[in-house]
mmCIF file of C-alpha atoms in Angstrom:
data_model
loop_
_atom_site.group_PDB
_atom_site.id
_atom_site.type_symbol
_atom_site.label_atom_id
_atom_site.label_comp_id
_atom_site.label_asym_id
_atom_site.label_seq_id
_atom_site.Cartn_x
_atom_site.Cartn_y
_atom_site.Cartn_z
ATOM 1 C CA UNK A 2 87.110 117.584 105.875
ATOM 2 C CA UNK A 3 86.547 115.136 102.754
ATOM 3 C CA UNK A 4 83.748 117.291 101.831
ATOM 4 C CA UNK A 5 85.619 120.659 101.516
ATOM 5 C CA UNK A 6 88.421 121.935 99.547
ATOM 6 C CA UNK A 7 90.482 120.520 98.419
ATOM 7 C CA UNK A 8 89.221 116.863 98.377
ATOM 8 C CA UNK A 9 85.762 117.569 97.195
ATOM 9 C CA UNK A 10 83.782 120.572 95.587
ATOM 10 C CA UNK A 11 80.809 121.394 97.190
ATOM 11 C CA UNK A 12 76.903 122.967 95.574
ATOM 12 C CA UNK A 13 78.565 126.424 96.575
ATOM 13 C CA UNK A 14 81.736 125.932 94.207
ATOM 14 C CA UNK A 15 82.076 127.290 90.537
ATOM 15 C CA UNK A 16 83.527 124.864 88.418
ATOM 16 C CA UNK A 17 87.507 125.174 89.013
ATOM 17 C CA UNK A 18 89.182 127.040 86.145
ATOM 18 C CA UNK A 19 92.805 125.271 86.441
ATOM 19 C CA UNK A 20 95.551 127.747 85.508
ATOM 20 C CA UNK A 21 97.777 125.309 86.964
ATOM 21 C CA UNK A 22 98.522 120.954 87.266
ATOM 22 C CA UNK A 23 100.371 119.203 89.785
ATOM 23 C CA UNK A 24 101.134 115.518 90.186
ATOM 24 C CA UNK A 25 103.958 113.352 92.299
ATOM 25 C CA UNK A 26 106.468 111.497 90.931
ATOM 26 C CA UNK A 27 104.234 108.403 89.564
ATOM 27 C CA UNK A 28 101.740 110.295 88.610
ATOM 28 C CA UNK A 29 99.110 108.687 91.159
ATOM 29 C CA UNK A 30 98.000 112.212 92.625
ATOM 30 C CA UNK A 31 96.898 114.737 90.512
ATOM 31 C CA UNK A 32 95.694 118.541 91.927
ATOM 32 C CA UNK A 33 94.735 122.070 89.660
ATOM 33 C CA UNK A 34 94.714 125.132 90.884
ATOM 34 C CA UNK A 35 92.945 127.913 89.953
ATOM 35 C CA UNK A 36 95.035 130.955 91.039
ATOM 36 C CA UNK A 37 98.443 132.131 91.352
ATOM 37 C CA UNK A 38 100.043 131.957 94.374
ATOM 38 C CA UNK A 39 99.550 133.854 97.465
ATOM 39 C CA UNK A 40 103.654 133.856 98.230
ATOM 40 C CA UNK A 41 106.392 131.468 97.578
ATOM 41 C CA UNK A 42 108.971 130.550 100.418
ATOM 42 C CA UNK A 43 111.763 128.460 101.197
ATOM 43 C CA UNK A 44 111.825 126.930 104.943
ATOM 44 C CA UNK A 45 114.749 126.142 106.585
ATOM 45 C CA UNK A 46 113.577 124.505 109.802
ATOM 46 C CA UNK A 47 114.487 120.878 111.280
ATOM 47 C CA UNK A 48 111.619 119.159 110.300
ATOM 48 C CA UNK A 49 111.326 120.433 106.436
ATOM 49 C CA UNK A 50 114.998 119.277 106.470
ATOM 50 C CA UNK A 51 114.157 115.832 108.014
ATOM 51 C CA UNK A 52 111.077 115.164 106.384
ATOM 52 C CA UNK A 53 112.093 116.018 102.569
ATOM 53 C CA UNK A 54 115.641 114.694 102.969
ATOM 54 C CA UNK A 55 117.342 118.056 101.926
ATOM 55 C CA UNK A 56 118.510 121.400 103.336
ATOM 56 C CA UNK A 57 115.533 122.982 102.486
ATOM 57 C CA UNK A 58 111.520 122.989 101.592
ATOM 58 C CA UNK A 59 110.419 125.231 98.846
ATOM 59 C CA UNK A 60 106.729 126.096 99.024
ATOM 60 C CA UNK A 61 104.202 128.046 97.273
ATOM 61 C CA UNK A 62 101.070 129.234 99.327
ATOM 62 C CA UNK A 63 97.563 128.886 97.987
ATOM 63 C CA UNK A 64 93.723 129.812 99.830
ATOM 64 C CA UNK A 65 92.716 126.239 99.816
ATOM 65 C CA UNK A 66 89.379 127.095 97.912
ATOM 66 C CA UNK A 67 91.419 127.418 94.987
ATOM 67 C CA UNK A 68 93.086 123.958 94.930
ATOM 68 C CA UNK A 69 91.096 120.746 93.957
ATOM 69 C CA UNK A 70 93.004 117.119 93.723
ATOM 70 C CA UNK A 71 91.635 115.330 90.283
ATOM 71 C CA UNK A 72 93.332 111.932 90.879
ATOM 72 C CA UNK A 73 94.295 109.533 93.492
ATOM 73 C CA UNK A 74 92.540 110.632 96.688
ATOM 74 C CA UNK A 75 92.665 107.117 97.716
ATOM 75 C CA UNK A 76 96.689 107.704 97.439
ATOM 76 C CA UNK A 77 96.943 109.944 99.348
ATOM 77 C CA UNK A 78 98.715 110.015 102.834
ATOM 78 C CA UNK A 79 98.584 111.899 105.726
ATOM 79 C CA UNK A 80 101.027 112.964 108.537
ATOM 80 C CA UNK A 81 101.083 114.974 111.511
ATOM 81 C CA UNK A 82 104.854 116.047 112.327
ATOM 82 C CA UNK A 83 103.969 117.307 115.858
ATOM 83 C CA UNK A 84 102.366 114.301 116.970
ATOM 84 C CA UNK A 85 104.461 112.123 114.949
ATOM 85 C CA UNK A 86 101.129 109.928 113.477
ATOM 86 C CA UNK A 87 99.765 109.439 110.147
ATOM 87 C CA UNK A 88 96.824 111.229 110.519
ATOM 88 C CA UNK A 89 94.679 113.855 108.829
ATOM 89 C CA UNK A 90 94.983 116.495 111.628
ATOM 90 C CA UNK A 91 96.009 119.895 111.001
ATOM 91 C CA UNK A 92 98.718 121.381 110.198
ATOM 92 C CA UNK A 93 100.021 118.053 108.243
ATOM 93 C CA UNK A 94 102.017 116.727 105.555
ATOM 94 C CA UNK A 95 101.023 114.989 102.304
ATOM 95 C CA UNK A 96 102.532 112.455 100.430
ATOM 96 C CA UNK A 97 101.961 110.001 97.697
ATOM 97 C CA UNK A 98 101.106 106.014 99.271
ATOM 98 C CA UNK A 99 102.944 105.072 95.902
ATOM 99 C CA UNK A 100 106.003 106.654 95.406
ATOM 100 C CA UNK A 101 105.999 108.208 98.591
ATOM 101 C CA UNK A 102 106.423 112.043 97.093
ATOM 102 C CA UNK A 103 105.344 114.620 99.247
ATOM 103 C CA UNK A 104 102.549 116.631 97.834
ATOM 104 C CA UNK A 105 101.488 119.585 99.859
ATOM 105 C CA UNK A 106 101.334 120.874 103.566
ATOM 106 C CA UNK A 107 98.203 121.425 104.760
ATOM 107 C CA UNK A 108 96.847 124.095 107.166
ATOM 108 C CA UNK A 109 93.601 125.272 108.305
ATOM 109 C CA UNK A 110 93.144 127.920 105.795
ATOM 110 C CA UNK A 111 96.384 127.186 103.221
ATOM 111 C CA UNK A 112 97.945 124.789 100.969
ATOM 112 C CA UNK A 113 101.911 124.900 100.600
ATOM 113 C CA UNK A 114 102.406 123.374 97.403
ATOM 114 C CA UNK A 115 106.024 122.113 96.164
ATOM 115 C CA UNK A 116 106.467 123.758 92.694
ATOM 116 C CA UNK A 117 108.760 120.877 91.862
ATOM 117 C CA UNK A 118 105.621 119.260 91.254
ATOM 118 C CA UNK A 119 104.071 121.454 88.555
ATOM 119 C CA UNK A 120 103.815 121.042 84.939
ATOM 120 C CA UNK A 121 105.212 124.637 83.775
ATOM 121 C CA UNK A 122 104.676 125.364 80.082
ATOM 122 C CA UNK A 123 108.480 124.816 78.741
ATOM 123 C CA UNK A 124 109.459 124.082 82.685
ATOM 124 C CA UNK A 125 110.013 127.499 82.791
ATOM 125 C CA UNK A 126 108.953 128.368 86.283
ATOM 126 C CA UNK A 127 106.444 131.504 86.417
ATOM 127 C CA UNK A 128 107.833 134.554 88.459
ATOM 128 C CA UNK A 129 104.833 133.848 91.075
ATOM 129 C CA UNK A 130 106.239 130.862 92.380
ATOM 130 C CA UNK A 131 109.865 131.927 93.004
ATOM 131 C CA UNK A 132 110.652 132.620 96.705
ATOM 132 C CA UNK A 133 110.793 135.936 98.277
ATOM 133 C CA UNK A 134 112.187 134.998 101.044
ATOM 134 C CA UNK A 135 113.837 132.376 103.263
ATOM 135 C CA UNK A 136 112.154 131.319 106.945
ATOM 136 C CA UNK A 137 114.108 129.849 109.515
ATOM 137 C CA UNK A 138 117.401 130.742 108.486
ATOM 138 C CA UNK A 139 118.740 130.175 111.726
ATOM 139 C CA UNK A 140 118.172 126.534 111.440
ATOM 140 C CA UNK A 141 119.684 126.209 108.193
ATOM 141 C CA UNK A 142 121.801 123.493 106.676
ATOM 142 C CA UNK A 143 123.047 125.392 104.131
ATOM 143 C CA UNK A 144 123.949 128.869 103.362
ATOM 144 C CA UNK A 145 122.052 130.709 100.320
ATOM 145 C CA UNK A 146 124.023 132.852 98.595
ATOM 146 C CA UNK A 147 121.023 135.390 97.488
ATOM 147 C CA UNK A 148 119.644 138.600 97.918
ATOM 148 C CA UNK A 149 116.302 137.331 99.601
ATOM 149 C CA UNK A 150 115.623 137.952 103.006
ATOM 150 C CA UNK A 151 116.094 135.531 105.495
ATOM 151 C CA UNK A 152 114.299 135.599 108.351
#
């Protein structure tokens, strides 16, 4: 998995034309990508809640072809939230070994990135990356006032 996306490029890849930079809190990770995003969500369920320490996880979806880390691979940490283990096995959970930020979730063929995370020209956040919906509203924490769906 080291080899591939997005923790290497291989002979078959094009150089990656960034549209977009990411980084955690320190500043230890760094990751482009190179297209907009596929969707943007906000989750709801038990472990998003547990695991960032809020009511909610806001992710934007990404092929992971199109996302390359540029900095602090060796920072990088992986857990497993079914098997409870830090290890690279998919779907997981990435944080920062630094400032313990989370980074991403991983699955086989996506990466949820946290737009919190992006460097937005004037922090204005591009219309791609708001949410169109909300998943696992049933499990929420907190009701959302807003005309998304909740599912």
């Amino acid at each position: 998995w080291k080899s591939k996306r997005p923790y290497s490029t291989t002979d078959s890849d094009e150089k990656l034309n960034s549209i977009y930079k990411a980084s955690c809190y320190c500043g230890a990770i760094e990751y482009s990508v190179s297209c907009e995003p596929l969707d943007s969500k906000i989750c709801h369920c038990h472990t998003c809640q547990k695991l960032h320490g809020a009511p909610m996880q806001w992710a934007s979806i990404f092929p992971k072809d199109k996302v390359l880390f540029t900095k602090g691979m060796d920072d990088l940490i992986f857990y497993n939230s079914e098997l409870k283990l830090d290890v690279h096995q998919l779907p997981c959970k990435l944080l920062c070994r630094q400032c313990h930020s989370p980074i991403a979730d991983e699955g086989r063929n996506m990466f949820l990135a946290f737009p919190s995370l992006f460097h937005f020209h004037n922090n204005i956040i591009p219309d791609k990356f708001k949410p169109t919906c909300h998943i696992f509203y049933k499990s929420r924490s907190l009701d959302m006032n807003d005309d998304l769906p909740k599912f």
